[in-house]
Tab-separated table of C-alpha atoms in Angstrom:
chain	number	residue	atom	x	y	z
A	72	MET	CA	1.419	8.474	-2.452
A	73	GLU	CA	1.281	12.309	-1.752
A	74	LYS	CA	4.294	11.529	0.172
A	75	ILE	CA	6.285	9.950	-2.352
A	76	ALA	CA	5.116	12.430	-5.269
A	77	VAL	CA	6.640	15.175	-2.288
A	78	ILE	CA	9.985	13.589	-1.966
A	79	VAL	CA	11.126	12.909	-5.870
A	80	VAL	CA	10.363	16.639	-6.396
A	81	VAL	CA	12.713	17.563	-3.122
A	82	ALA	CA	14.942	15.134	-4.798
A	83	VAL	CA	15.893	16.663	-7.580
A	84	VAL	CA	18.048	18.679	-5.650
A	85	ALA	CA	20.482	15.727	-7.291
A	86	GLY	CA	20.532	15.388	-10.771
A	87	GLY	CA	17.886	16.270	-13.439
A	88	ALA	CA	16.351	18.990	-12.879
A	89	LEU	CA	18.586	21.792	-14.368
A	90	TYR	CA	18.823	19.429	-17.752
A	91	LEU	CA	15.095	19.080	-18.315
A	92	PHE	CA	14.518	22.419	-17.383
A	93	GLY	CA	18.039	24.349	-18.685
A	94	ARG	CA	17.730	26.562	-21.796
A	95	ASN	CA	21.258	27.727	-21.608
A	96	VAL	CA	23.001	24.236	-23.023
A	97	SER	CA	23.276	22.692	-26.160
A	98	SER	CA	21.149	19.982	-27.422
A	99	ARG	CA	23.789	17.667	-28.303
A	100	GLN	CA	25.308	18.863	-24.369
A	101	ARG	CA	22.043	17.781	-23.280
A	102	LEU	CA	21.565	14.831	-25.288
A	103	ILE	CA	24.920	13.322	-24.106
A	104	ARG	CA	23.318	14.128	-20.277
A	105	SER	CA	20.995	12.838	-20.531
A	106	ALA	CA	22.579	9.538	-22.092
A	107	ALA	CA	24.844	9.942	-18.909
A	108	ALA	CA	21.990	10.029	-16.656
A	109	THR	CA	21.934	7.982	-12.450
A	110	VAL	CA	19.337	7.759	-10.431
A	111	ALA	CA	18.849	11.379	-9.404
A	112	GLY	CA	17.628	12.047	-13.174
A	113	ALA	CA	15.138	9.038	-12.043
A	114	LEU	CA	13.909	10.819	-9.505
A	115	ALA	CA	13.341	14.069	-10.853
A	116	ALA	CA	11.359	12.278	-14.124
A	117	ALA	CA	9.510	11.274	-11.508
A	118	GLY	CA	8.664	14.369	-10.222
A	119	ALA	CA	7.747	15.776	-13.225
A	120	VAL	CA	5.528	12.879	-13.912
A	121	TYR	CA	3.580	12.949	-10.237
A	122	GLY	CA	5.187	16.477	-9.447
A	123	LEU	CA	3.404	18.617	-7.270
A	124	GLU	CA	-0.027	16.974	-7.813
A	125	ALA	CA	-0.344	15.217	-4.868
A	126	LEU	CA	0.775	17.599	-2.722
A	127	THR	CA	-2.999	17.666	-0.365
A	128	GLY	CA	-4.031	17.031	3.096
A	129	ASP	CA	-2.132	18.360	6.127
A	130	ASP	CA	0.432	20.645	4.154
A	131	ALA	CA	2.873	22.028	7.058
A	132	GLN	CA	3.086	17.599	7.485
A	133	MET	CA	3.332	16.527	3.824
A	134	VAL	CA	5.973	19.495	4.485
A	135	GLU	CA	8.026	18.796	7.441
A	136	ASN	CA	7.168	14.868	5.372
A	137	ALA	CA	9.302	15.673	2.662
A	138	MET	CA	12.372	17.304	4.310
A	139	THR	CA	12.249	14.006	6.363
A	140	GLU	CA	12.723	11.927	4.022
A	141	ALA	CA	14.631	14.988	1.398
A	142	ARG	CA	17.679	13.982	4.327
A	143	THR	CA	18.045	10.512	3.735
A	144	LEU	CA	19.045	11.085	0.318
A	145	PRO	CA	22.280	10.591	-1.061
A	146	LEU	CA	23.437	13.563	-2.154
A	147	VAL	CA	20.711	15.147	-1.867
A	148	GLY	CA	20.418	15.638	2.246
A	149	LEU	CA	23.939	16.411	2.032
A	150	VAL	CA	23.462	19.649	-0.010
A	151	LEU	CA	20.584	20.333	3.384
A	152	ALA	CA	23.701	19.933	5.359
A	153	ASP	CA	26.018	21.527	3.725
A	154	VAL	CA	24.290	24.742	2.260
A	155	PRO	CA	22.877	26.487	6.251
A	156	ASP	CA	19.536	27.865	4.208
A	157	SER	CA	18.874	25.673	2.207
A	158	GLU	CA	16.408	23.721	4.207
A	159	ALA	CA	14.791	27.147	5.331
A	160	ARG	CA	14.389	28.153	1.773
A	161	LEU	CA	13.921	24.580	0.257
A	162	ARG	CA	10.468	24.743	3.429
A	163	ALA	CA	9.985	27.664	2.088
A	164	THR	CA	8.863	26.759	-1.980
A	165	LEU	CA	7.178	23.977	-0.970
A	166	LYS	CA	5.157	26.666	0.331
A	167	GLU	CA	4.592	28.722	-1.243
A	168	GLU	CA	4.001	26.610	-4.062
A	169	LEU	CA	0.930	24.590	-2.043
A	170	ARG	CA	-0.599	28.549	-2.128
A	171	ASN	CA	-0.039	29.579	-5.207
A	172	PRO	CA	0.677	26.274	-7.494
A	173	THR	CA	3.104	27.774	-10.604
A	174	THR	CA	1.373	27.646	-13.942
A	175	GLU	CA	3.764	28.220	-16.710
A	176	GLY	CA	7.540	27.124	-16.469
A	177	PRO	CA	9.228	24.401	-13.549
A	178	PRO	CA	7.510	24.547	-10.351
A	179	ARG	CA	9.240	26.022	-7.640
A	180	PRO	CA	11.091	23.918	-5.541
A	181	LEU	CA	12.985	22.498	-9.482
A	182	VAL	CA	13.842	26.110	-9.506
A	183	LEU	CA	15.379	25.478	-6.520
A	184	MET	CA	16.861	22.228	-6.781
A	185	ARG	CA	18.002	23.604	-10.068
A	186	GLU	CA	19.894	26.481	-8.578
A	187	LEU	CA	21.664	24.074	-5.458
A	188	ARG	CA	22.822	21.859	-7.594
A	189	ALA	CA	24.963	23.863	-10.018
A	190	ALA	CA	26.120	25.633	-7.396
A	191	TYR	CA	27.170	22.496	-4.881
A	192	ILE	CA	26.702	19.066	-6.816
A	193	VAL	CA	28.268	20.499	-10.189
A	194	PRO	CA	31.122	21.791	-9.362
A	195	ALA	CA	31.373	19.528	-6.812
A	196	LEU	CA	31.286	16.308	-9.144
A	197	ARG	CA	33.712	18.448	-11.279
A	198	ALA	CA	36.496	19.078	-8.374
A	199	THR	CA	37.028	15.288	-7.431
A	200	ASP	CA	39.543	13.232	-7.687
A	201	ALA	CA	39.703	10.406	-10.696
A	202	ALA	CA	39.779	7.560	-9.201
A	203	ASP	CA	36.269	8.456	-7.222
A	204	ALA	CA	34.797	9.967	-10.329
A	205	GLU	CA	35.750	7.067	-12.768
A	206	GLY	CA	34.084	5.204	-9.741
A	207	VAL	CA	30.967	6.655	-10.554
A	208	LEU	CA	31.129	5.787	-14.515
A	209	ALA	CA	31.676	1.795	-13.351
A	210	ALA	CA	29.080	1.528	-10.808
A	211	ARG	CA	26.754	3.139	-13.127
A	212	VAL	CA	28.050	0.321	-15.962
A	213	ALA	CA	27.874	-1.970	-13.483
A	214	LEU	CA	24.063	-1.700	-13.490
A	215	MET	CA	23.431	-0.634	-16.547
A	216	ARG	CA	25.633	-4.291	-17.511
A	217	HIS	CA	23.336	-6.201	-15.179
A	218	LEU	CA	20.036	-4.379	-16.646
A	219	ARG	CA	20.471	-5.402	-20.725
A	220	GLY	CA	20.718	-8.590	-18.608
A	221	THR	CA	17.977	-8.948	-16.695
A	222	ASN	CA	15.559	-5.758	-17.491
A	223	VAL	CA	16.361	-4.628	-20.993
A	224	ALA	CA	13.853	-1.378	-20.458
A	225	ALA	CA	15.348	-0.472	-17.473
A	226	CYS	CA	18.421	-0.296	-18.458
A	227	ARG	CA	17.222	2.580	-20.944
A	228	GLU	CA	15.084	4.186	-18.753
A	229	LEU	CA	18.183	4.436	-16.349
A	230	ALA	CA	20.397	5.819	-20.005
A	231	LEU	CA	16.871	7.789	-20.657
A	232	ILE	CA	16.309	9.747	-17.614
A	233	GLY	CA	16.602	7.134	-14.467
A	234	ILE	CA	14.915	4.261	-13.376
A	235	GLN	CA	11.514	5.497	-11.615
A	236	ARG	CA	11.244	2.596	-9.723
A	237	ALA	CA	14.294	1.201	-8.183
A	238	ASP	CA	11.460	-1.479	-6.007
A	239	ARG	CA	10.888	-3.143	-9.338
A	240	LEU	CA	14.482	-4.023	-10.046
A	241	ASP	CA	15.523	-8.461	-9.055
A	242	SER	CA	17.596	-7.842	-5.867
A	243	GLN	CA	20.975	-7.177	-7.125
A	244	GLY	CA	19.458	-5.000	-9.560
A	245	GLN	CA	19.043	-3.024	-5.737
A	246	HIS	CA	22.351	-3.404	-4.957
A	247	LEU	CA	24.103	-2.317	-7.476
A	248	MET	CA	22.329	0.411	-7.641
A	249	ARG	CA	22.670	1.304	-3.943
A	250	GLN	CA	26.602	1.011	-5.070
A	251	MET	CA	25.893	3.555	-7.418
A	252	LEU	CA	24.632	6.231	-4.947
A	253	THR	CA	27.258	5.450	-3.027
A	254	ALA	CA	30.176	5.734	-5.185
A	255	MET	CA	28.144	9.660	-6.358
A	256	GLU	CA	28.176	10.394	-2.735
A	257	LYS	CA	31.986	9.363	-2.311
A	258	ALA	CA	32.795	11.528	-5.184
A	259	TYR	CA	30.302	14.757	-4.424
A	260	ARG	CA	32.026	14.284	-0.361
A	261	SER	CA	35.100	14.524	-1.710
A	262	GLY	CA	34.797	16.944	-4.605
A	263	ARG	CA	33.992	19.128	-1.451
A	264	ALA	CA	36.663	18.660	0.662
A	265	ALA	CA	38.904	19.651	-2.726
A	266	LEU	CA	36.378	22.888	-3.026
A	267	THR	CA	36.041	23.698	0.963
A	268	SER	CA	40.656	23.215	1.514
A	269	GLY	CA	41.475	25.415	-1.049
A	270	ALA	CA	44.476	23.697	-0.959
A	271	ALA	CA	44.989	23.211	-4.980
A	272	ALA	CA	43.046	24.543	-7.696
A	273	PRO	CA	41.156	22.206	-9.020
A	274	PRO	CA	41.277	19.636	-11.430
A	275	PRO	CA	40.720	20.308	-15.421
A	276	VAL	CA	37.217	19.520	-16.894
A	277	PRO	CA	36.741	19.295	-20.217
A	278	ASN	CA	34.502	22.446	-22.217
A	279	ASP	CA	32.193	20.733	-24.485
A	280	THR	CA	34.014	20.444	-27.657
A	281	GLU	CA	37.179	19.010	-26.000
A	282	ALA	CA	34.923	16.114	-24.082
A	283	ARG	CA	33.131	15.156	-27.208
A	284	GLU	CA	37.418	15.381	-29.091
A	285	LEU	CA	38.087	13.040	-26.059
A	286	LEU	CA	34.538	10.291	-26.507
A	287	VAL	CA	35.786	10.157	-30.469
A	288	GLU	CA	39.791	8.798	-28.914
A	289	ALA	CA	37.765	7.047	-26.634
A	290	GLY	CA	36.141	5.190	-29.942
A	291	LEU	CA	32.980	6.450	-30.397
A	292	THR	CA	31.710	6.775	-33.869
A	293	ALA	CA	29.608	9.810	-36.306
A	294	GLY	CA	27.190	6.616	-35.022
A	295	ASP	CA	26.703	6.423	-31.542
A	296	PHE	CA	26.549	11.165	-31.423
A	297	GLU	CA	23.418	10.150	-34.248
A	298	GLN	CA	22.078	8.107	-31.608
A	299	LEU	CA	22.308	10.236	-28.859
A	300	GLN	CA	20.459	12.818	-31.181
A	301	ASN	CA	17.883	10.327	-31.228
A	302	LEU	CA	18.216	8.766	-27.961
A	303	ALA	CA	14.150	8.456	-26.916
A	304	LYS	CA	13.666	6.452	-30.324
A	305	LEU	CA	16.037	3.786	-29.696
A	306	SER	CA	15.495	0.666	-28.758
A	307	PRO	CA	15.339	-0.699	-25.331
A	308	GLU	CA	18.642	-2.571	-26.033
A	309	GLU	CA	20.531	0.030	-28.661
A	310	ALA	CA	19.864	2.358	-25.897
A	311	CYS	CA	21.582	0.412	-23.736
A	312	GLU	CA	24.264	-0.596	-25.737
A	313	LEU	CA	24.943	3.513	-25.854
A	314	GLY	CA	24.923	4.285	-22.511
A	315	ILE	CA	27.122	1.467	-21.468
A	316	ARG	CA	29.255	2.397	-24.420
A	317	LEU	CA	29.645	5.883	-22.918
A	318	ASN	CA	29.737	5.451	-19.542
A	319	GLY	CA	33.080	3.515	-20.223
A	320	THR	CA	34.647	5.839	-22.783
A	321	PRO	CA	36.801	7.173	-19.749
A	322	SER	CA	38.470	3.624	-19.707
A	323	LYS	CA	39.615	3.663	-22.762
A	324	LEU	CA	41.802	6.515	-22.684
A	325	PRO	CA	45.425	6.986	-20.919
A	326	ALA	CA	45.458	8.558	-17.502
A	327	ASP	CA	46.254	11.940	-18.349
A	328	ARG	CA	42.979	12.654	-20.549
A	329	ALA	CA	40.234	9.376	-18.370
A	330	GLY	CA	40.252	11.276	-15.177
A	331	GLY	CA	38.480	15.400	-16.722
A	332	LEU	CA	36.459	13.190	-19.320
A	333	ALA	CA	35.442	10.744	-15.618
A	334	ARG	CA	34.820	14.231	-14.286
A	335	TYR	CA	32.783	16.189	-16.672
A	336	LEU	CA	30.368	12.755	-17.096
A	337	ALA	CA	29.905	12.723	-13.450
A	338	ALA	CA	29.481	15.638	-13.123
A	339	ALA	CA	26.898	15.603	-15.870
A	340	GLN	CA	24.116	13.548	-13.988
């Protein structure tokens, strides 16, 4: 259990810490992002639940175990490989957290993961091509549709914060989750390559106001936005359906506008 707890703290780089602890985003934006959460958000949620309380025993070995496992996680390992000093910084924050646990605000590893995500993952996903961004959303919709009929509670969890225990899904659910993670990795790699090549300007991504307008154009109603504002209060069935509709919105738009919205939603994980 100790190693798992460390791993999920490390894994927050893939998603939700920026939104769980961010103070500079609107409530509407945070809710939309929560509804678009993926397994990365699940890892962040698990980190918040189990956190650093399990960091006991051989500290050095636990840090090394966490680093080893982190390299195998989708997006986490990619960022650690892409950013030369990220491993050293992560290892240092884990050690410091063990010696002097944070008493106010998010723990140091979560702060670092938030910084890495904002600096590397979000820009890459916003720069990915339309097909890869849409692939992320399509994979998420496929998983949610499966869960709607087999495990609606897990579907609600995915819509809210991400699935915390993928091992509790049936075999098809685990397969679809792996496909979703593969799509995320592909989109990240595509966007990262586009940014580093410098061959062209990054593709357009709507701002929050423009994204809302596109969501309305794609069929989301005032009632849907009201539900987003009360997402945690929805029944499993309602939250699941809303998540499916939200992630399916780019497919309702013309190609020249679908890509931008897909990038916006793919990056808001």
